CSV table of C-alpha atoms in Angstrom, one decimal:
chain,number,residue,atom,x,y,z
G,7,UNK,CA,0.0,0.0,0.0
G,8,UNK,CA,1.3,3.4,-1.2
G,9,UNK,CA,1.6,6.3,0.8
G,10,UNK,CA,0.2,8.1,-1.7
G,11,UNK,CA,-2.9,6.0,-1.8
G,12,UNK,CA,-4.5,6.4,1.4
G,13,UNK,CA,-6.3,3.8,3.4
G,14,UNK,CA,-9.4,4.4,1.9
G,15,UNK,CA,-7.9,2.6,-1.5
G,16,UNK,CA,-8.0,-0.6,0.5
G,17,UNK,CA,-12.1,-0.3,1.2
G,18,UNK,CA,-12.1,1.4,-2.8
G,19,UNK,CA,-10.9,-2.3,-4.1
G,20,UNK,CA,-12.6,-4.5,-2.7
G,21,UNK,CA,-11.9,-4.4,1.5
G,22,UNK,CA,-15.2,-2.5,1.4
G,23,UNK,CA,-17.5,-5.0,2.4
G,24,UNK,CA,-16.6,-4.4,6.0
G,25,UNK,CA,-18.6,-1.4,5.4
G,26,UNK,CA,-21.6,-3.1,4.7
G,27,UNK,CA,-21.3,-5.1,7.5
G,28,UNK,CA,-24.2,-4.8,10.2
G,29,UNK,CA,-21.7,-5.0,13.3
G,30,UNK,CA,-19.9,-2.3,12.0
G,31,UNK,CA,-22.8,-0.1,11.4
G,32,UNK,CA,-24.3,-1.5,14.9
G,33,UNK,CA,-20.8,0.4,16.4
G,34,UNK,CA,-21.8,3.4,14.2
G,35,UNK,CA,-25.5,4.0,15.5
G,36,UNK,CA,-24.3,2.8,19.3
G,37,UNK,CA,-21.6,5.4,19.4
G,38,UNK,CA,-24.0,8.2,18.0
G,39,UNK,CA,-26.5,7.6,19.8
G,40,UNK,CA,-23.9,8.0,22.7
G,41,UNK,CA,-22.6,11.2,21.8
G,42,UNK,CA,-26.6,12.5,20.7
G,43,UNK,CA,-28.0,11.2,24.6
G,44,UNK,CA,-24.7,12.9,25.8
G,45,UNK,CA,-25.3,16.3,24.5
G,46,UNK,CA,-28.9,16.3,25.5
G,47,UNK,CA,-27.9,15.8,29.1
G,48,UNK,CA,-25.1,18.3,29.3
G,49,UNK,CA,-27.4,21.0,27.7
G,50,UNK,CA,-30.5,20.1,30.0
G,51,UNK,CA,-28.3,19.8,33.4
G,52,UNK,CA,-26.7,23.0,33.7
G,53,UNK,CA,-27.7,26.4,33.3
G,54,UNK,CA,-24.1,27.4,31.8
G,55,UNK,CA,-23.3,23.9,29.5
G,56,UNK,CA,-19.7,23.3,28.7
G,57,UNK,CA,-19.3,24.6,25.1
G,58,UNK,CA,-16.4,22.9,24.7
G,59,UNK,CA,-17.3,19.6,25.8
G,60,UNK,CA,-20.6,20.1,23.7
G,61,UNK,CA,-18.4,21.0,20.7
G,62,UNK,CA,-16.2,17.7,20.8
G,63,UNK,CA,-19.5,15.8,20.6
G,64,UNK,CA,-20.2,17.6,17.8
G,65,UNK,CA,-16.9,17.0,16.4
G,66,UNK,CA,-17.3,13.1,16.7
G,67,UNK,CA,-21.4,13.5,15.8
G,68,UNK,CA,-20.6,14.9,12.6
G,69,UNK,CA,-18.9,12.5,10.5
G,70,UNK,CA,-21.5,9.8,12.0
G,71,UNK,CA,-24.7,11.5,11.1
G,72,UNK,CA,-23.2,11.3,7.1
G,73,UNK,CA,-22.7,7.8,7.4
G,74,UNK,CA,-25.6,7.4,9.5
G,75,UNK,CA,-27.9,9.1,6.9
G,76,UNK,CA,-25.8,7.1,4.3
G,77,UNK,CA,-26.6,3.9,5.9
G,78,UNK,CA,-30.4,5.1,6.0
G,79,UNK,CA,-30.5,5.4,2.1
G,80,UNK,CA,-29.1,2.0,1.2
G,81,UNK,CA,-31.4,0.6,3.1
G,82,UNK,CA,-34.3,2.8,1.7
G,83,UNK,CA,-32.7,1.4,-1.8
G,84,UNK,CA,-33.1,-2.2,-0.4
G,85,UNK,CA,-36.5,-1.8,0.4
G,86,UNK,CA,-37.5,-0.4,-2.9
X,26,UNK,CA,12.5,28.6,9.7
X,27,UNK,CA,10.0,27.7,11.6
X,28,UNK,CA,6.3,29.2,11.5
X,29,UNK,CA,6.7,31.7,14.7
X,30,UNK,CA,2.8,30.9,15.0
X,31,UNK,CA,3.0,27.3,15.5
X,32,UNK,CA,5.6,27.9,18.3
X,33,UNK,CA,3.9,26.6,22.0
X,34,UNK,CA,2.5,29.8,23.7
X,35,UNK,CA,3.8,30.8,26.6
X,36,UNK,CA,2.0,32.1,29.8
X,37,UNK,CA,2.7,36.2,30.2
X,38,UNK,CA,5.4,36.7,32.4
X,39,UNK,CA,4.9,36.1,36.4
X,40,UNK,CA,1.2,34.0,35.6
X,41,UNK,CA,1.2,31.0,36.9
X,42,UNK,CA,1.4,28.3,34.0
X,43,UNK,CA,-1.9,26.3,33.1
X,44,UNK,CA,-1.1,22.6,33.5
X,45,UNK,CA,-0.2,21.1,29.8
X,46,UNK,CA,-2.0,18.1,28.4
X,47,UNK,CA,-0.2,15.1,30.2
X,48,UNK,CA,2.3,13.7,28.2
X,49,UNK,CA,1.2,10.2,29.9
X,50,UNK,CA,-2.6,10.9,28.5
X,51,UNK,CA,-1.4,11.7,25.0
X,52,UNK,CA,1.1,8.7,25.1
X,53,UNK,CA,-2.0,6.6,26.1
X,54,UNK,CA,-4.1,7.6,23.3
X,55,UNK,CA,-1.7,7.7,20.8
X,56,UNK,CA,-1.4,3.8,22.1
X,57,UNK,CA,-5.4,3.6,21.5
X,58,UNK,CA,-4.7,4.7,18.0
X,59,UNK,CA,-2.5,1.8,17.6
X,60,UNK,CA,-4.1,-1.1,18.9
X,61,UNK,CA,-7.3,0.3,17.4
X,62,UNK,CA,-5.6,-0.1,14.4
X,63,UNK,CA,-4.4,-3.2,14.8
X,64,UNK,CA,-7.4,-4.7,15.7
X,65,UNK,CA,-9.5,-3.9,12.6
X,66,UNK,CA,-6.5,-6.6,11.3
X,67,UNK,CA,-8.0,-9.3,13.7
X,68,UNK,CA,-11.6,-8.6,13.7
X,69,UNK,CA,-12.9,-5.2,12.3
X,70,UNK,CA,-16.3,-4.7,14.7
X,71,UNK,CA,-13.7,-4.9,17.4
X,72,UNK,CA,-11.4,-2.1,15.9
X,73,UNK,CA,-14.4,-0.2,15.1
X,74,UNK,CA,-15.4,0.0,18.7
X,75,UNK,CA,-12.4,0.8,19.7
X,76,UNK,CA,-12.3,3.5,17.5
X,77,UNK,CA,-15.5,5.2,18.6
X,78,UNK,CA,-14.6,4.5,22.5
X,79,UNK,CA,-11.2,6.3,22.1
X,80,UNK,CA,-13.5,9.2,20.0
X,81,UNK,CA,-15.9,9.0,23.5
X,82,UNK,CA,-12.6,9.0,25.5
X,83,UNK,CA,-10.9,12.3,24.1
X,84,UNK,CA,-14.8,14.1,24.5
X,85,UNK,CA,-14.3,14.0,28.1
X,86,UNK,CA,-10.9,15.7,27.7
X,87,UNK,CA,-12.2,19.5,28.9
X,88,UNK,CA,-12.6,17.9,31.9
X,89,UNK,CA,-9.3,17.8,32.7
X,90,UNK,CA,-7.3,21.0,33.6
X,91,UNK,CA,-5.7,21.9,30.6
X,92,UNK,CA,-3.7,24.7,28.9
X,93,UNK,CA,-4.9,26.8,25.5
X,94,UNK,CA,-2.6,24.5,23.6
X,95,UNK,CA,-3.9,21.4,25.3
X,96,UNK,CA,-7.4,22.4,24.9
X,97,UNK,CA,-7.0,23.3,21.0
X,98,UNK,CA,-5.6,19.9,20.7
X,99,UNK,CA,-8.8,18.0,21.9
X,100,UNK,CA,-10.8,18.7,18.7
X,101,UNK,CA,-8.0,17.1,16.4
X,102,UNK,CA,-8.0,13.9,19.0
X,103,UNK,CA,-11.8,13.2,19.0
X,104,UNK,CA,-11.9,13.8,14.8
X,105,UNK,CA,-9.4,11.1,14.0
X,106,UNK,CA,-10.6,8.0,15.0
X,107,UNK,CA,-14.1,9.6,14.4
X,108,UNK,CA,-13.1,9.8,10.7
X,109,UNK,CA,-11.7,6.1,11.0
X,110,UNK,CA,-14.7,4.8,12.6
X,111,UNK,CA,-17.1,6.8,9.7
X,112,UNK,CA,-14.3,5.4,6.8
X,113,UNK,CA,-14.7,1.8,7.9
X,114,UNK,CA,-18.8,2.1,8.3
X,115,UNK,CA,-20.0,4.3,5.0
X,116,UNK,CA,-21.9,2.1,3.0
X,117,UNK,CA,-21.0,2.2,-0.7
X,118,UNK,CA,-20.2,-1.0,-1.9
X,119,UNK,CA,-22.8,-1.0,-4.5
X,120,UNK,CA,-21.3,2.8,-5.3
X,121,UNK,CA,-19.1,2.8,-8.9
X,122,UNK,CA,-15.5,3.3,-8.2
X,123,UNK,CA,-15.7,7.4,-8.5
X,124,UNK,CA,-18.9,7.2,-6.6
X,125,UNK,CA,-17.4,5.1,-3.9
X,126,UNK,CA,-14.0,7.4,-3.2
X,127,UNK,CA,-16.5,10.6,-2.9
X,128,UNK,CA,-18.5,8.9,-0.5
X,129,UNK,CA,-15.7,7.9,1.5
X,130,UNK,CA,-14.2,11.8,2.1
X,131,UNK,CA,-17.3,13.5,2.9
X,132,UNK,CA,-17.8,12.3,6.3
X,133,UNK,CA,-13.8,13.5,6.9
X,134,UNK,CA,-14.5,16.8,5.3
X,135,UNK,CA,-17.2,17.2,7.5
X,136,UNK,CA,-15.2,16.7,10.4
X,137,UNK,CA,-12.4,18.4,9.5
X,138,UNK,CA,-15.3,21.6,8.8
X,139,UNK,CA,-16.1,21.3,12.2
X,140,UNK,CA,-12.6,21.3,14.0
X,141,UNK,CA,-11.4,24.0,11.6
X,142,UNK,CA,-14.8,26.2,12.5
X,143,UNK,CA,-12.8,26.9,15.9
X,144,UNK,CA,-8.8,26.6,14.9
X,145,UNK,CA,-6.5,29.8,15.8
X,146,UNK,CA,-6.3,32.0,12.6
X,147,UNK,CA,-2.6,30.8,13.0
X,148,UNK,CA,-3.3,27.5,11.8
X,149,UNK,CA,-3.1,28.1,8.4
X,150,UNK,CA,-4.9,25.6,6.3
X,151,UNK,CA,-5.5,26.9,2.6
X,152,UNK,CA,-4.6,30.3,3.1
X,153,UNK,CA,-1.5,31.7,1.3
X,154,UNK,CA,2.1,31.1,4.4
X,155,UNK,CA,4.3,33.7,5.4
X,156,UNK,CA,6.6,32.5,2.1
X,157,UNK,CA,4.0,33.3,-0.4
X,158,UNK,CA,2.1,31.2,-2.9
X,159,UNK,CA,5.3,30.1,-4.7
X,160,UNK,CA,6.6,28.8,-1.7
X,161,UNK,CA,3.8,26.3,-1.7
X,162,UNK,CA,4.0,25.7,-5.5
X,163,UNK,CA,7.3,24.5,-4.7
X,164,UNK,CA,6.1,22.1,-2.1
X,165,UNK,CA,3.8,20.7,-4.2
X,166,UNK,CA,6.6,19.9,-6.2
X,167,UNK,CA,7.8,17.5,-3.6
X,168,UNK,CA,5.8,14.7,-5.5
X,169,UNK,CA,7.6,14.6,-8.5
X,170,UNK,CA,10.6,12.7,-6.7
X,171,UNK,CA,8.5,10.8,-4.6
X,172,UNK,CA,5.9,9.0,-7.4
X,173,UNK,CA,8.4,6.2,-8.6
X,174,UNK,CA,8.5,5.2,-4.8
X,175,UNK,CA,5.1,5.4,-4.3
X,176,UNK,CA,3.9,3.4,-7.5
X,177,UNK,CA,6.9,0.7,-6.5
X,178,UNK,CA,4.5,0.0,-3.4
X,179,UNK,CA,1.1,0.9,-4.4
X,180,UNK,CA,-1.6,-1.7,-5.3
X,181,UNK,CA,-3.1,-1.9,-9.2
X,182,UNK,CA,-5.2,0.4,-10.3
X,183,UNK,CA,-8.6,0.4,-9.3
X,184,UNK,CA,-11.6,0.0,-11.9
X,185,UNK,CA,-12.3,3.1,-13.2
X,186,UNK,CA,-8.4,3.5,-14.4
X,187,UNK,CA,-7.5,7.2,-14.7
X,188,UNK,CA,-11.0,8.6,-14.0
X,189,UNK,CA,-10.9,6.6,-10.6
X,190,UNK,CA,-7.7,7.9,-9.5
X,191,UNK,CA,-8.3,11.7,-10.5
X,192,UNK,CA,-11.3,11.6,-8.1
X,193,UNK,CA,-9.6,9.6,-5.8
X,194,UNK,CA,-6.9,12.3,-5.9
X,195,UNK,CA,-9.6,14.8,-4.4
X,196,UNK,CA,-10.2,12.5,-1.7
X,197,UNK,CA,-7.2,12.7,-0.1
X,198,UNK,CA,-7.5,16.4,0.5
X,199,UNK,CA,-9.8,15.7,4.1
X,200,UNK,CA,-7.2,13.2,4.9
X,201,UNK,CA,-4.4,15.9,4.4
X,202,UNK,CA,-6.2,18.9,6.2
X,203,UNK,CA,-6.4,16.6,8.8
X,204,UNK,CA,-3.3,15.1,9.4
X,205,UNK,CA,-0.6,17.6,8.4
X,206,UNK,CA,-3.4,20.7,8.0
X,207,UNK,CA,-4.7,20.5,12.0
X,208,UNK,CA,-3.2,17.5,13.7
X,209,UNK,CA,0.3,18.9,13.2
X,210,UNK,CA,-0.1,22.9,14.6
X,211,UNK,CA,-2.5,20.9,17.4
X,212,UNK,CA,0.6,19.2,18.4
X,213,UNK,CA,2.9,22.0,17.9
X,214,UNK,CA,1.0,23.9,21.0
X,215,UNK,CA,1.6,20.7,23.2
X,216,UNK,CA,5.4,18.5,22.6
X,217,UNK,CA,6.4,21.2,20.1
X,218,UNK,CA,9.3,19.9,17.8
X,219,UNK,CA,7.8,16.4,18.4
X,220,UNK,CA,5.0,17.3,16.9
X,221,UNK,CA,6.0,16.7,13.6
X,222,UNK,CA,7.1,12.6,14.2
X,223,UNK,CA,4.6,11.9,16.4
X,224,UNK,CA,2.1,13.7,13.7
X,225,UNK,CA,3.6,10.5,11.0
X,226,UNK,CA,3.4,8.5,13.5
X,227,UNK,CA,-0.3,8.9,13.8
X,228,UNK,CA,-0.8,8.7,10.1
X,229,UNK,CA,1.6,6.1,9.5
X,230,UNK,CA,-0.7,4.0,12.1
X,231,UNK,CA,-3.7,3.9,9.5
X,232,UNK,CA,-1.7,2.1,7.3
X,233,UNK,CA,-0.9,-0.9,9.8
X,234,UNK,CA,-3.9,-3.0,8.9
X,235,UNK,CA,-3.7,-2.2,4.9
X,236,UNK,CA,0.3,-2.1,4.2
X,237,UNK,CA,2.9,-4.2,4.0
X,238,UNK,CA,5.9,-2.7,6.9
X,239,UNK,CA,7.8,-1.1,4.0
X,240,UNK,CA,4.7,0.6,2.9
X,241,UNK,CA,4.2,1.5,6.9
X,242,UNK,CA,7.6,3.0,6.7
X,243,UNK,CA,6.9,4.9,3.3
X,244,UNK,CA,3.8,6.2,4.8
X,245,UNK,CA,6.2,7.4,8.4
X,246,UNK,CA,8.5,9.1,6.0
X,247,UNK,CA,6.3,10.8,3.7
X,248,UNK,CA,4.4,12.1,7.1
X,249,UNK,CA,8.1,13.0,8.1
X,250,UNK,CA,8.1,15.1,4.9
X,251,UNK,CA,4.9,16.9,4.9
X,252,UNK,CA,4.7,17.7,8.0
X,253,UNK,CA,7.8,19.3,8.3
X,254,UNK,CA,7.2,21.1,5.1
X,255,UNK,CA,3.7,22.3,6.9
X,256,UNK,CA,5.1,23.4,9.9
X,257,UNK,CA,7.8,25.4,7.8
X,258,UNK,CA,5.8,27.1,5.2
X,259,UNK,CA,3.3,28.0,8.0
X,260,UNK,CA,0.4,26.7,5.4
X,261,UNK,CA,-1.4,23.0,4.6
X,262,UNK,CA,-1.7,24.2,0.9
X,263,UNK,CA,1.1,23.2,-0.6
X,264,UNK,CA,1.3,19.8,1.4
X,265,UNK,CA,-2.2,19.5,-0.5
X,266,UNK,CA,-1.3,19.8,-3.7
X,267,UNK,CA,1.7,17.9,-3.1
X,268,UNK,CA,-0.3,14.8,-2.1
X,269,UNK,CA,-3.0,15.5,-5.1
X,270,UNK,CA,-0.1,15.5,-7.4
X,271,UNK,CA,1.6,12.1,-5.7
X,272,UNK,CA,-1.8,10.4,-6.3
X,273,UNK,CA,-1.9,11.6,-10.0
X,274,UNK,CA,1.4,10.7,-10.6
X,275,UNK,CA,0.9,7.3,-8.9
X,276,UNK,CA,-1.9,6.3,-11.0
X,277,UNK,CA,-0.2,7.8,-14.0
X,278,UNK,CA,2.5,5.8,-13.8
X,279,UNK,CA,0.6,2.7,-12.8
X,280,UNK,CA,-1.2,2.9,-16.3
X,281,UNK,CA,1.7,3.6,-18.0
């Protein structure tokens, strides 16, 4: 594996079914539903929440709620 | 010459100085990077998990006492294995080739959006460095040497031949903003000249469960590389284009 091809060459050729895989996407929906319950409760307990903390779980929600939506439309696709 | 901006701060003179990020914690997530890695060898739900614990882990960071620096570093720790974890999981097996590479850098542009919302202005990313835009033309030039290495170890070209490799040339801009573009100035503010090694270190790591150990070397060195040239020119643009221009040359030569 090249440098110059990053990691995500691996899942382009054929690695990629790993990202199909329900486990995987089980980790996905556990973990934002984590970080989702987690900002609720820090902006309901306290008058003054931690902006910082609630900015980190927005830094890790991000990325998830893409593949979270992506994961939504496959199986939309499946259904259909 | 170094950036002067992505020299650690210093508290003003006679303040008490606010406790740095412990070496020990980084050291111990830097570890979690690693065996996270290595587990998505063995069993990939397992690496996964650990990925997204270790992204849990580094949210509860502010709750430590930390320094400016340390602080500015958290965001950089809870995106990486965030973007691992959203890498592994993004569903687009059924994608073409070109639709498959775009789907794999949006959720790592997103989160590199989000951290770079609230960087220092002195963490250049695509802005023009202290050295001017030529200076990063030049950077970018650092490819030319380094494509005959990098086609010696890369795999064959994907389906999609050219085409493929020209988007997946665009993909690896997230990955670059946000390993040598953010990760790198993060680290500057907490183990200074370290930051660089340890910054290849980290990137190197996301190789372990793909590469062969001289491609896991390549990748250390090429981090080496960049990141020094980042934290020189004071700007991730070049180190951009130079890694664009790597992956075009790669494929390039592949077909050739």
């Amino acid at each position: 594996m090249s440098p110059a091809l990053p990691p995500t060459l691996t899942e382009f050729l054929g690695r990629g079914d790993a990202a199909s895989s329900v486990s995987v996407g089980l980790v996905v929906l556990g973990v934002l539903l984590a970080v989702l319950v987690a900002r609720v409760l820090i902006q309901s307990a306290d008058p003054f929440p931690r902006r910082d903390v609630l900015h980190l779980l927005t830094v890790v929600a991000a990325p998830l709620l893409v593949v979270f939506a992506a994961i939504v439309l496959e199986r939309f696709r499946d259904l259909s | 010459m170094t950036s002067p901006s992505l020299a650690p701060a210093h508290p003003p003179d006679g303040a008490a100085p606010a406790p740095a990020l412990p070496v020990p914690l980084l050291g111990g997530y830097l570890g979690g990077l690693v065996v996270a890695e290595l587990l998505l060898t063995v069993d990939v739900p397992s690496g996964a998990a650990a990925f997204g614990a270790l992204a849990l882990a580094a949210c509860l960071g502010p709750l430590l006492p930390l320094d400016r620096p340390g602080a500015m570093l958290l965001p950089v720790l809870a995106a990486l294995p965030a973007v691992r974890l959203s890498m592994m999981a993004i569903p687009a097996a059924d994608l073409s080739p070109v639709g498959r590479s775009a789907a794999l850098a949006v959720p790592a542009l997103v989160a590199v959006g989000v951290v770079a919302g609230v960087r220092p202005r002195c963490w250049r990313l695509l802005r023009r460095g202290p050295g001017g835009w030529r200076q990063q033309a030049a950077v970018a030039l650092v490819a030319l040497p380094l494509a005959p290495f990098a086609a010696w170890l890369a795999p064959p070209l994907p389906a999609g031949g050219l085409a493929a490799v020209a988007v997946l040339a665009l993909t690896v801009v997230p990955e670059e903003l946000l390993y040598r573009g953010l990760l790198v100035p993060a680290l500057a503010g907490v183990v200074g000249k370290r930051a660089v090694p340890i910054a290849a270190a980290v990137y190197a790591a996301t190789f372990l469960g793909y590469g062969s150990p001289p491609s896991v070397a390549c990748a250390f060195a090429v981090g080496l590389l960049l990141g020094w040239l980042r934290q020189h020119t004071g700007s991730a643009a070049g180190v951009v284009g130079a890694r664009v221009l790597l992956v075009l040359l790669t494929g390039w030569l592949l077909a050739a």
